[in-house]
XYZ file of C-alpha atoms in Angstrom:
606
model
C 43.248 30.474 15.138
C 46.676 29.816 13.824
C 46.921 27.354 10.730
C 50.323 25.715 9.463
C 50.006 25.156 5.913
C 53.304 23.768 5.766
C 52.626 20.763 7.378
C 50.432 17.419 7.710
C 50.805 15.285 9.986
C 49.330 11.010 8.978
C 49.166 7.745 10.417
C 49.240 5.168 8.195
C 46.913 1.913 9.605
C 46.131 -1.104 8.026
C 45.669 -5.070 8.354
C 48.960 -6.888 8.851
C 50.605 -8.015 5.566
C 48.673 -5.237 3.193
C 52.132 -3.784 2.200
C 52.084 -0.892 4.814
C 55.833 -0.903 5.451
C 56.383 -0.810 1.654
C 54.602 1.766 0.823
C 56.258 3.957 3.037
C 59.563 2.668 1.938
C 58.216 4.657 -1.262
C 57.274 7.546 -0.213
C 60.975 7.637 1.618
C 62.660 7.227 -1.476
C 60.709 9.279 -3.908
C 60.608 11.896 -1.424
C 64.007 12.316 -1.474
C 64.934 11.295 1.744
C 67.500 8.993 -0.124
C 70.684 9.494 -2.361
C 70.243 8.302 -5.644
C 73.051 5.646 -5.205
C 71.937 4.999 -1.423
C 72.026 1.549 -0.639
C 68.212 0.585 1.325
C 66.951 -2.434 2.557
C 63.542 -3.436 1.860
C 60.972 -2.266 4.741
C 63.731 0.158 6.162
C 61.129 1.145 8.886
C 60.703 -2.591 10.115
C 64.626 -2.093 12.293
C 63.799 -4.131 14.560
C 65.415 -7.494 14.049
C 61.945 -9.641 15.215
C 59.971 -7.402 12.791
C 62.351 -8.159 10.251
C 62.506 -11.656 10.862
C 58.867 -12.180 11.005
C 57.881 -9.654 7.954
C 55.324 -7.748 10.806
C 55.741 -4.231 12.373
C 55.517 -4.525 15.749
C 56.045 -0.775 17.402
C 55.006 2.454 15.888
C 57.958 4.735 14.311
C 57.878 8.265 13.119
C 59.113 9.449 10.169
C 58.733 12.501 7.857
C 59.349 13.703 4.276
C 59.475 16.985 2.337
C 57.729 17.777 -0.622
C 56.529 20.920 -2.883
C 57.290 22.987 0.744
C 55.475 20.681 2.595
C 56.258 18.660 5.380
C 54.644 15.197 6.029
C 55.075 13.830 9.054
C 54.346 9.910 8.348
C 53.547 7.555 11.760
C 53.815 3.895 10.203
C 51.689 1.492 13.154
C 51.506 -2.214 13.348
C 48.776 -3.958 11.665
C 48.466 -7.361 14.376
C 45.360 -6.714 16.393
C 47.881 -7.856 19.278
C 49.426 -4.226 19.013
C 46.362 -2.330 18.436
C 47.569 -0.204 21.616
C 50.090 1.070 19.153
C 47.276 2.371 17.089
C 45.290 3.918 19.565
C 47.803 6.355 20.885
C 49.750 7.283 18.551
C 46.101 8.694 16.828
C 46.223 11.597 18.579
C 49.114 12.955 17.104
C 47.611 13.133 13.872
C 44.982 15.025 11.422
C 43.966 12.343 9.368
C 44.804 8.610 8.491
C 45.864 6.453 5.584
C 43.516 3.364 5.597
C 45.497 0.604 3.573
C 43.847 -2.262 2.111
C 44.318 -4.876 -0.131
C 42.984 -5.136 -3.549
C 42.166 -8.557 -3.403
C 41.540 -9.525 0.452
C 39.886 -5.997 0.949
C 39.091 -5.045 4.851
C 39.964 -7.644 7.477
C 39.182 -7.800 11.163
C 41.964 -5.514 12.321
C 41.450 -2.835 9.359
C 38.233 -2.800 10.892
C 39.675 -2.255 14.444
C 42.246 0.325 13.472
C 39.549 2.935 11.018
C 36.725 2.038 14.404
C 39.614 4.232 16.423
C 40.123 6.597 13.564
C 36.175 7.662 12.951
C 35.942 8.352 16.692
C 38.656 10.795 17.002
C 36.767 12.410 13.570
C 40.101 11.696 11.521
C 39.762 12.131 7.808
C 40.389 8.997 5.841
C 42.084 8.487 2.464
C 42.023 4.911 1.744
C 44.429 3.234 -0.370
C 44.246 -0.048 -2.249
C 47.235 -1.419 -2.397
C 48.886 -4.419 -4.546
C 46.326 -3.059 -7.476
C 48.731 -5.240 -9.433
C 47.972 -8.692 -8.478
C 46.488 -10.701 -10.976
C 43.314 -11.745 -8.445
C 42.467 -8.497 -7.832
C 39.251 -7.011 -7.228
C 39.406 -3.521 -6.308
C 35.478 -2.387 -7.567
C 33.752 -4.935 -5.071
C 37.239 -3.970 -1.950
C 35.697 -0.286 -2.546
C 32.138 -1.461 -1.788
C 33.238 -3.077 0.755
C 35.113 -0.717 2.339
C 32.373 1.873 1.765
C 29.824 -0.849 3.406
C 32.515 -0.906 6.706
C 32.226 3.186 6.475
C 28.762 2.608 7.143
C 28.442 0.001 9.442
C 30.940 2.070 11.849
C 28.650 4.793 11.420
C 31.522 7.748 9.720
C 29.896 11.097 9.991
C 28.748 12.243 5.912
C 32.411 13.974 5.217
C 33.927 10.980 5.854
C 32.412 8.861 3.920
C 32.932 10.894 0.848
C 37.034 10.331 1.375
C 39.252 9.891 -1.738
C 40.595 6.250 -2.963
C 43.820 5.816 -4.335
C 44.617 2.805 -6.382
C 48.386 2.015 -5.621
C 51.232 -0.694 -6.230
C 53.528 -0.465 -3.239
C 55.762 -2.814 -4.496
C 55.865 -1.084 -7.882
C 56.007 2.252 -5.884
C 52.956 3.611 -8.158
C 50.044 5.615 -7.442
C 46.950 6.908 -9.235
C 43.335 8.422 -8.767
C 41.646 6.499 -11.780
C 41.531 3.032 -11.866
C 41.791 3.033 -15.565
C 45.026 4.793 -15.757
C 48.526 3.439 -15.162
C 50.941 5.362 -12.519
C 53.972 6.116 -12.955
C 55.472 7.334 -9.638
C 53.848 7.756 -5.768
C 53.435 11.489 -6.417
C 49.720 11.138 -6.915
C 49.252 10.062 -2.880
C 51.419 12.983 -1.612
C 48.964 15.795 -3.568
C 46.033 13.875 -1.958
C 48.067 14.486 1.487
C 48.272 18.039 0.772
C 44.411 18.388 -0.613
C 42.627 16.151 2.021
C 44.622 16.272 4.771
C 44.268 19.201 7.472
C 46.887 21.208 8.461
C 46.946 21.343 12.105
C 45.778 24.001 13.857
C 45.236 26.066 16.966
C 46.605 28.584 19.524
C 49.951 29.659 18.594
C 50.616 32.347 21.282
C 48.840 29.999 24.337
C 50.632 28.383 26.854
C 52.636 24.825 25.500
C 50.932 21.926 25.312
C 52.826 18.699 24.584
C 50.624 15.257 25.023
C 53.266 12.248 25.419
C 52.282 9.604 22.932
C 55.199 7.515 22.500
C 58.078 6.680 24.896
C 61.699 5.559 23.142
C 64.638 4.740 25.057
C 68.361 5.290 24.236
C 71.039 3.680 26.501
C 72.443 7.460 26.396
C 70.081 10.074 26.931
C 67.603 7.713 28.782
C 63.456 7.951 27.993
C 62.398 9.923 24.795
C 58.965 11.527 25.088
C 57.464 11.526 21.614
C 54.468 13.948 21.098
C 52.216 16.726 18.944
C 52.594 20.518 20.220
C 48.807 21.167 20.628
C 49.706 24.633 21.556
C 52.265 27.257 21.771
C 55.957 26.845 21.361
C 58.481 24.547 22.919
C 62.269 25.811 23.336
C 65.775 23.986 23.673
C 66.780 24.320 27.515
C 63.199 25.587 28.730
C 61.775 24.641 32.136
C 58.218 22.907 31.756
C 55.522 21.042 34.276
C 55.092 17.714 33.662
C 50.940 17.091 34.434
C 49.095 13.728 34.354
C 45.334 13.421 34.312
C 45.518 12.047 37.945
C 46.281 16.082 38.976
C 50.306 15.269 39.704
C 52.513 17.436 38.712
C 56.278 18.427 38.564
C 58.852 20.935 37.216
C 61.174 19.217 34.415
C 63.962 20.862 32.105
C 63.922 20.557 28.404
C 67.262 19.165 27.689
C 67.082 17.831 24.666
C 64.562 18.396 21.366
C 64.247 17.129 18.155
C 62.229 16.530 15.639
C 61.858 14.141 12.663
C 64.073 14.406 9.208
C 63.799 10.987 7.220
C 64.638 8.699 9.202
C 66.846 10.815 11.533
C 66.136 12.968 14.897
C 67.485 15.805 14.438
C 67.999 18.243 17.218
C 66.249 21.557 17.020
C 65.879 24.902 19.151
C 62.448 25.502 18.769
C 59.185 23.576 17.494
C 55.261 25.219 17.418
C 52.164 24.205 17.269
C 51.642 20.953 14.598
C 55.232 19.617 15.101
C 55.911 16.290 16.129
C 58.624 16.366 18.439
C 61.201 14.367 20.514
C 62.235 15.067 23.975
C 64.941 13.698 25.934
C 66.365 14.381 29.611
C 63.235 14.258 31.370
C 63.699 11.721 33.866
C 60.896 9.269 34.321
C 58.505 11.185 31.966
C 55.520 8.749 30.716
C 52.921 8.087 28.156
C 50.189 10.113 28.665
C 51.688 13.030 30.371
C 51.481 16.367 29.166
C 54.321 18.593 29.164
C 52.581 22.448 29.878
C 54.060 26.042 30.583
C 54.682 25.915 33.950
C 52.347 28.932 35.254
C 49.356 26.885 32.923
C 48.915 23.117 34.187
C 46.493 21.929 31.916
C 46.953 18.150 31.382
C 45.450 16.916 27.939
C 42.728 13.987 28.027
C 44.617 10.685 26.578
C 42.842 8.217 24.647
C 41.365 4.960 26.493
C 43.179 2.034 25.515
C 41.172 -1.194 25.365
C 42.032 -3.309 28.151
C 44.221 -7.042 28.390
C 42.424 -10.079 27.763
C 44.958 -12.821 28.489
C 47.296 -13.166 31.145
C 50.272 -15.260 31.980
C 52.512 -16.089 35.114
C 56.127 -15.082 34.605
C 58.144 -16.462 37.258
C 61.747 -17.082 38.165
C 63.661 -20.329 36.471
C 63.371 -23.104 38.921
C 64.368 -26.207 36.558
C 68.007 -28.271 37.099
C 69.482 -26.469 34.312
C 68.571 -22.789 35.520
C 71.485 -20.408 35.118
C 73.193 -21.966 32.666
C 72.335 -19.524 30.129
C 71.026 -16.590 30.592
C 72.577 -13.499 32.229
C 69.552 -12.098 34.040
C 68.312 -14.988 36.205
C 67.010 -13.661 39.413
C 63.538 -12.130 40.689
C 64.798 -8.670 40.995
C 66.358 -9.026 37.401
C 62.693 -10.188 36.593
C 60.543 -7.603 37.946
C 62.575 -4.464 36.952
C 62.454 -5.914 33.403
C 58.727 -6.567 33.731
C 58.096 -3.196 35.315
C 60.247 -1.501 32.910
C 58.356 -3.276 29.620
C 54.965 -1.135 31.156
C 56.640 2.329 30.771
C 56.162 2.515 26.819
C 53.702 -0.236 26.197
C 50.746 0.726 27.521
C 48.540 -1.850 26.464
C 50.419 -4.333 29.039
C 49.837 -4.725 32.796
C 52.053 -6.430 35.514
C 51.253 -7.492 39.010
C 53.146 -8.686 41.913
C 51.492 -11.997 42.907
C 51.835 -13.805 46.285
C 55.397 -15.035 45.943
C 58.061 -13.102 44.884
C 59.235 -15.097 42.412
C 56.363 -14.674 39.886
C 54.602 -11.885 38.254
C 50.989 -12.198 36.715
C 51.511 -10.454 32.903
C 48.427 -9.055 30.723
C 48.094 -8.382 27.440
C 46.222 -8.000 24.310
C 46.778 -11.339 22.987
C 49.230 -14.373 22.346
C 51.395 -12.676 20.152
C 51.725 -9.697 21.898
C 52.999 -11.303 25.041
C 55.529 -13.231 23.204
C 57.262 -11.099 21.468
C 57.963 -9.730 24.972
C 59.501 -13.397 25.834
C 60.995 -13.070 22.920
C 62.703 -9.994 23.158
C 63.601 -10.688 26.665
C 65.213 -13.809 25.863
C 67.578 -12.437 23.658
C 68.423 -9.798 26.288
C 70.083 -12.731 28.469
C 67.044 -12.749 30.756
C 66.155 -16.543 31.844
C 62.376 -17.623 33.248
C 59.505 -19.534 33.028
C 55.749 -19.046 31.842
C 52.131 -20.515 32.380
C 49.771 -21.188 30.000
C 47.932 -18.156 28.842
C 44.345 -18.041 30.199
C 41.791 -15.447 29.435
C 40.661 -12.450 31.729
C 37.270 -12.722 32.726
C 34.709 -9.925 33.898
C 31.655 -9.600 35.811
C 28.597 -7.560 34.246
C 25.541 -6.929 35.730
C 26.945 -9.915 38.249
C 26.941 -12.411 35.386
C 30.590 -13.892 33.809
C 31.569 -12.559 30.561
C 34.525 -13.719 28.592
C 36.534 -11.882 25.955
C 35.046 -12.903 22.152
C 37.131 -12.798 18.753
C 36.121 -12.230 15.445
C 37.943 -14.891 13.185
C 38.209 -14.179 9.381
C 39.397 -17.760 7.514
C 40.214 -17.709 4.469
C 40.555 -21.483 3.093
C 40.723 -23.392 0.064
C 36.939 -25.321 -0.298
C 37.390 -28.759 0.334
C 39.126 -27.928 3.849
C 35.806 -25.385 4.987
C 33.934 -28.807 6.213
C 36.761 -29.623 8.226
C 37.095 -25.808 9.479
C 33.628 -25.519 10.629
C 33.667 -28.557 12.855
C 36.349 -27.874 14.794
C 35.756 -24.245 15.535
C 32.116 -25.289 15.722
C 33.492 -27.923 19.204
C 35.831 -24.746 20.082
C 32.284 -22.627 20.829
C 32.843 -20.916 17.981
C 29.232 -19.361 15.664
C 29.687 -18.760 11.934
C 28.295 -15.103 11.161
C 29.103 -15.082 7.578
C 30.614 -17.318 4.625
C 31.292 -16.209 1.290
C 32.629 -18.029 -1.877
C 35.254 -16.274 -3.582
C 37.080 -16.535 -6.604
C 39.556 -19.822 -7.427
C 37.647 -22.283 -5.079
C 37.858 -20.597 -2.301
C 35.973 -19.690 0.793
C 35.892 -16.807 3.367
C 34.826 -17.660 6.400
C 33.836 -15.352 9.627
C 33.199 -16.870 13.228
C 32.839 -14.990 16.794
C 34.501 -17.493 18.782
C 35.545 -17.294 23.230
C 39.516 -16.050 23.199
C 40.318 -18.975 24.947
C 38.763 -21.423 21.913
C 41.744 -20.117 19.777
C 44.062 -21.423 22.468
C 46.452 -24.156 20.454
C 44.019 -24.225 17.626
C 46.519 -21.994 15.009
C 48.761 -25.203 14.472
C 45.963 -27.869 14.575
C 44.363 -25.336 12.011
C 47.603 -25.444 9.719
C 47.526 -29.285 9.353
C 43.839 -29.327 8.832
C 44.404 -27.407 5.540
C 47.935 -28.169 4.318
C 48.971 -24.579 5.430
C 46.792 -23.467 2.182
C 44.708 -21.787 5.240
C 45.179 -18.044 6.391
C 43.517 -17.556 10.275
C 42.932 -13.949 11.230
C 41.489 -12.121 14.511
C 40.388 -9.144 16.093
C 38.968 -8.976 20.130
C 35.246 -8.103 19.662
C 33.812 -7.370 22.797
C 32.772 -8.673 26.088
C 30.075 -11.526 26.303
C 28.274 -14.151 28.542
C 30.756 -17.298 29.294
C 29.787 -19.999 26.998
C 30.567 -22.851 28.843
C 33.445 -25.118 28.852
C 35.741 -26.196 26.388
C 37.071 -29.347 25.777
C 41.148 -29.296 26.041
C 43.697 -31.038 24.469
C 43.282 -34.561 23.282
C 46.906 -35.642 23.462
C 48.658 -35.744 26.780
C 52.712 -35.213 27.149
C 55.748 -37.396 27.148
C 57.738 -37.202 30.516
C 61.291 -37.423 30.693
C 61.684 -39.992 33.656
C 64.923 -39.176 34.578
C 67.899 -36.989 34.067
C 70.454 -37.081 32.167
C 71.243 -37.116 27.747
C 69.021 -38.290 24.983
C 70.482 -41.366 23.573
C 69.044 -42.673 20.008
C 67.759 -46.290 21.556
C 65.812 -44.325 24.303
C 64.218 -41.996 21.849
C 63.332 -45.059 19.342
C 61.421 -46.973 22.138
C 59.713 -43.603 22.887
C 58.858 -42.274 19.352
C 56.124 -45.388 19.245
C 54.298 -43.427 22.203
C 54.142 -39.920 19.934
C 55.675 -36.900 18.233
C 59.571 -36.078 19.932
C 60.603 -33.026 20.494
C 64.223 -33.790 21.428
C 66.661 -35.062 19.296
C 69.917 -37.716 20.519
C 72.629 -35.748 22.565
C 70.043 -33.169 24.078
C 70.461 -32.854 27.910
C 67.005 -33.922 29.910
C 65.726 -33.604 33.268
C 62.953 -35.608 35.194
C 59.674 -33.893 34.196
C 60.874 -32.234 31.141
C 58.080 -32.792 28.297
C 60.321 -34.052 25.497
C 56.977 -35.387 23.117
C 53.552 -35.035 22.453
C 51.133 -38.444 23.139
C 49.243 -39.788 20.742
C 46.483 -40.537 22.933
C 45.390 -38.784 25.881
C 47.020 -38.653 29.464
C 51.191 -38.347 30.496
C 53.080 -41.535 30.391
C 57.117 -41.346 31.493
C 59.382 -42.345 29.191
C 63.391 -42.903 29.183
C 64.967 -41.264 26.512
C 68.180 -41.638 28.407
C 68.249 -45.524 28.285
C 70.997 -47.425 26.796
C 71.061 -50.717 24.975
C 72.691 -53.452 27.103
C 76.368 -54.402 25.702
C 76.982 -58.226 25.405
C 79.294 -60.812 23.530
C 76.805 -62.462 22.274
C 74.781 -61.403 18.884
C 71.784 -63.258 17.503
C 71.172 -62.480 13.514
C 68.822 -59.629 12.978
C 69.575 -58.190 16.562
C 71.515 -54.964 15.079
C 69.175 -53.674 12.996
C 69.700 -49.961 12.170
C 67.173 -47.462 14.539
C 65.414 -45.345 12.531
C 64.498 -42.320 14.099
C 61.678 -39.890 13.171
C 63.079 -36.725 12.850
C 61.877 -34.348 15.892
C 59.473 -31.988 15.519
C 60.518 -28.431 16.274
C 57.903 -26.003 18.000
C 58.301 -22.270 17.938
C 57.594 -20.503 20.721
C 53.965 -19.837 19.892
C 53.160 -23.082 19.646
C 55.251 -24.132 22.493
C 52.467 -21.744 24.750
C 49.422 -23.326 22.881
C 50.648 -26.859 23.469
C 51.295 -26.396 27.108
C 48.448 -27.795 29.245
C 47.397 -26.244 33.057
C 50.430 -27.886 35.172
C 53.074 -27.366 32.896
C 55.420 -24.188 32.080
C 57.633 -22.977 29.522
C 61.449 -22.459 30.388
C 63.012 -19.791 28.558
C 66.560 -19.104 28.313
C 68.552 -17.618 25.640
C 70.018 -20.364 24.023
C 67.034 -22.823 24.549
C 63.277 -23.136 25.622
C 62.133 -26.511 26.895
C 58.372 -27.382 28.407
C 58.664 -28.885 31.377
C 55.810 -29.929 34.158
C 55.189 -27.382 36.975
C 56.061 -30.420 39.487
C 59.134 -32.533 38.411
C 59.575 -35.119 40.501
C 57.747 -38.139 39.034
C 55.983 -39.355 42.304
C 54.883 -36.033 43.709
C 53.183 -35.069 40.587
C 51.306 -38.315 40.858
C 50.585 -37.528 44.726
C 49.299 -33.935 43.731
C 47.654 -35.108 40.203
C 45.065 -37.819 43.140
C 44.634 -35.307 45.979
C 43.213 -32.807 42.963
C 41.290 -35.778 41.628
């Protein structure tokens, strides 16, 4: 058996917003992957402009560093349980894992998730805790605790005796006693090298390249990202491409590179333990293994936990469809859709009975809309239903998708916490008082219960609260939920906002339009206070005439609109409405517009 020594090959994993991306824009710079006077932005690896935006890695991204001889090849993955598909794959193109986790909130639901995958491939684990410098922290009790979660996901005995590293990320700093005070990120990198295993295997067999990542370039097309398991891989070679379904066909190697910083750089030749990049291979996808072509041997790929929610995409049908976007029709749609499934495998899309709509899955809430999201500000134009869960049938009973909540709230809001998750089906398996007042609190709660409850969670704590959640499992429906309590505010005709018609309205509820917005009949444009729809004409004018009694002109005073993100657009949205996306604007509107059919259709369902 062949060993590389010069090489180790880490995924990093973590909860989101336990300084993951920061640490590794350390070890970039004091590995030397930067000029001195080099110019870097903060979280370098986050380059996509939604990560950026909202401060969360979103895909996985390869990078690698050189030090003492060595090269580490670093794999930084998102920490949202929405993009634990991430994770899972790109697992088996490692030897061993980095488990991040903060000194003070120590291991959360999706650290949990993320080391579960780890321990069952037999990784080794270093763990790390991070932000060893904040003034809360508690890093003693985070390393029982982590040590406890060892145990309770059952880690084989060499496991559990893995190294911790105390680290500031932020500080770039690293050290192996708690007592001492680092000086540099050094430290980590000689744990790499001690703990780490260099991969290893059959140099002289036939290749072996398992596809774990798929990239696209406008140029080149699909980029296969994978480990060589076995053998060598040239520049120019001719290869079978095998999936685990027995297919098979011959490709060419046009293009190969491997990873330098935070560059591709093309190569001639890689062996057994590089991770490498290939390009030119028409329609290659995640999964597939690239083999010698007189050995088809397809590698086994990992299972990847399966969609829990689903929407409907469909085509834009609303009056002001194709005024914005680029990409309006069905066909634009469904290649986009079907395109979307070819490097995220965690998401499914089906053709439904019309052709105008497409049924979506996908891990969560968040995962599906960053897809709008991005696809929005590709031009494309459409609609969407509200989420609903994906149900299953075991042993010929209904079981619904479960989550496991961690809340972390100040005190006097845990009262208020409790009840409302308690009417959202939702069972408290553990609370524990922690340090300045206040209170951590764990729940297993339906997937569906969480539907709209992250904003009404927000105002029941001041946004002092912090909501996290992992899936957990299949289990027996547990009966109905009660919806929304407020019902919408219908536009009643169409036509432009106008600051008298909004004033009469803004007695009914929240706005969500402001004067000089265009409106169409059946466009939501407010939230009731009570429950139930009522129409209302935002478009209506005050009646000019000559004569003025005193007091009549009193100034309007409008309450300023409030503003939903997408997010909470999609938790707002009740059963017969839909969200219209465009790239300039995204309005909820009701699935039926015209005022007297949707009363027709709302008493023939009644």
């Amino acid at each position: 058996m062949f060993v590389r020594e010069d090489i180790r090959n880490i995924a990093i994993i973590a909860h989101v917003d336990h300084g993951k991306t920061t640490l590794v824009d350390q070890m970039l710079r004091q590995g030397g992957v930067f000029r001195e006077n080099q110019q870097v932005q903060d979280r370098v690896m986050d380059s996509n402009d939604l990560e950026r935006e909202r401060g969360i890695t979103i895909l996985s991204k390869n990078t690698a560093i050189r030090y003492k001889g060595l090269k580490i090849n670093i794999i930084d993955t998102p920490g949202h349980a929405d993009f634990g598909g991430e994770v899972e794959r790109v697992l088996k193109m490692v030897n061993g894992v980095l488990l991040l986790v903060d000194a003070f909130e120590g291991p959360m639901p999706q650290t949990k998730f993320v080391l579960k995958k780890a321990l069952e491939l037999k990784h080794p684990v270093i763990v790390v805790i991070n932000k060893i410098d904040r003034p809360e922290a508690r890093p003693s009790e985070v390393i029982d605790e982590v040590l406890d979660l060892f145990i309770e996901l059952e880690a084989a005995e060499e496991q559990l005796d893995c190294p911790f590293v105390f680290a500031s990320a932020r500080e770039g700093t690293a050290f192996l006693d708690i007592n001492e005070k680092g000086m540099n990120i050094l430290p980590l990198f000689d744990v790499i090298q001690q703990y780490i295993p260099a991969p290893s295997g059959d140099l002289e067999g036939p290749l072996q390249i398992l596809v774990s990542t798929i990239d696209y370039n406008d140029y080149v097309g699909r980029i296969a990202i994978g480990k060589v398991d076995r053998g060598r891989i040239l520049n120019g070679q001719d290869a079978l491409l095998c999936n685990v379904n027995g297919g098979q066909r011959k490709v060419k190697i046009t293009n190969l590179y491997q990873f330098e910083g935070l560059k591709r750089t093309p190569v001639e030749a890689a062996q057994l333990g590089d991770i490498v990049a290939v390009s030119g291979v028409e329609g290659i996808n995640i999964g597939e293994t690239i083999c010698e072509i007189s050995h088809p041997e397809p590698l086994p790929f990992v299972n990847i936990s399966q969609p829990t929610i689903s929407m409907t995409f469909s085509v834009n049908t609303s009056p002001f469809a194709g005024q914005d976007g680029r990409y309006v029709t069905s066909r634009n749609l469904r290649d986009r859709l079907f395109k979307e499934v070819y490097t995220d495998v965690s998401l499914r899309v089906e053709e439904t009975d019309s052709p105008d709509a497409f049924k979506v899955s996908g891990r969560g809430e968040l995962h599906l809309s960053i897809l709008i999201e991005n696809m929005r500000r590709q031009g494309y134009e459409f609609q969407v239903s509200k989420p609903s869960v994906i149900y299953k049938e075991i042993d010929e009973k209904l079981h619904e998708p479960m989550e496991l909540v961690t809340i972390d709230v100040p005190e006097k809001y845990a009262g208020t916490v409790i009840e409302k998750m308690g009417s959202r089906k939702g069972e408290m398996v553990n609370m524990v008082t922690g340090k300045g007042g206040n209170v951590r609190l764990e729940f297993s709660i339906p997937a569906r219960g969480l539907f709209g409850y992250r904003s009404e969670f927000m105002t029941d704590t001041r946004g002092e609260g912090i909501l996290n959640s992992a899936f957990n499992g299949y289990q027996p429906f547990k009966g109905e939920i009660a919806t929304r309590n407020q019902g919408s505010l219908v536009a009643f005709e169409t036509g432009e906002a106008v600051s008298y018609g909004i004033f009469n309205a803004q007695e009914r509820g929240h706005m969500f339009i402001s004067p000089g917005m265009k409106v169409y009949e059946g466009m939501v444009v407010g939230e009731n206070s009570r429950q139930g729809d009522i129409e209302v004409n935002v478009c209506k004018r005050k009646h000019a005439t000559n004569i003025r009694a005193s007091g009549s002109d009193e100034a309007i005073r409008l309450v300023p609109p409030k503003i939903l993100s997408l997010e909470q657009a999609l938790e707002f949205i009740d059963e017969d409405e839909l969200v219209e996306i465009t790239p300039k604007t995204m309005r909820i509107r009701k699935a039926i517009l015209n005022t007297s059919m949707r009363k027709r259709a709302a008493r023939n369902k009644g």
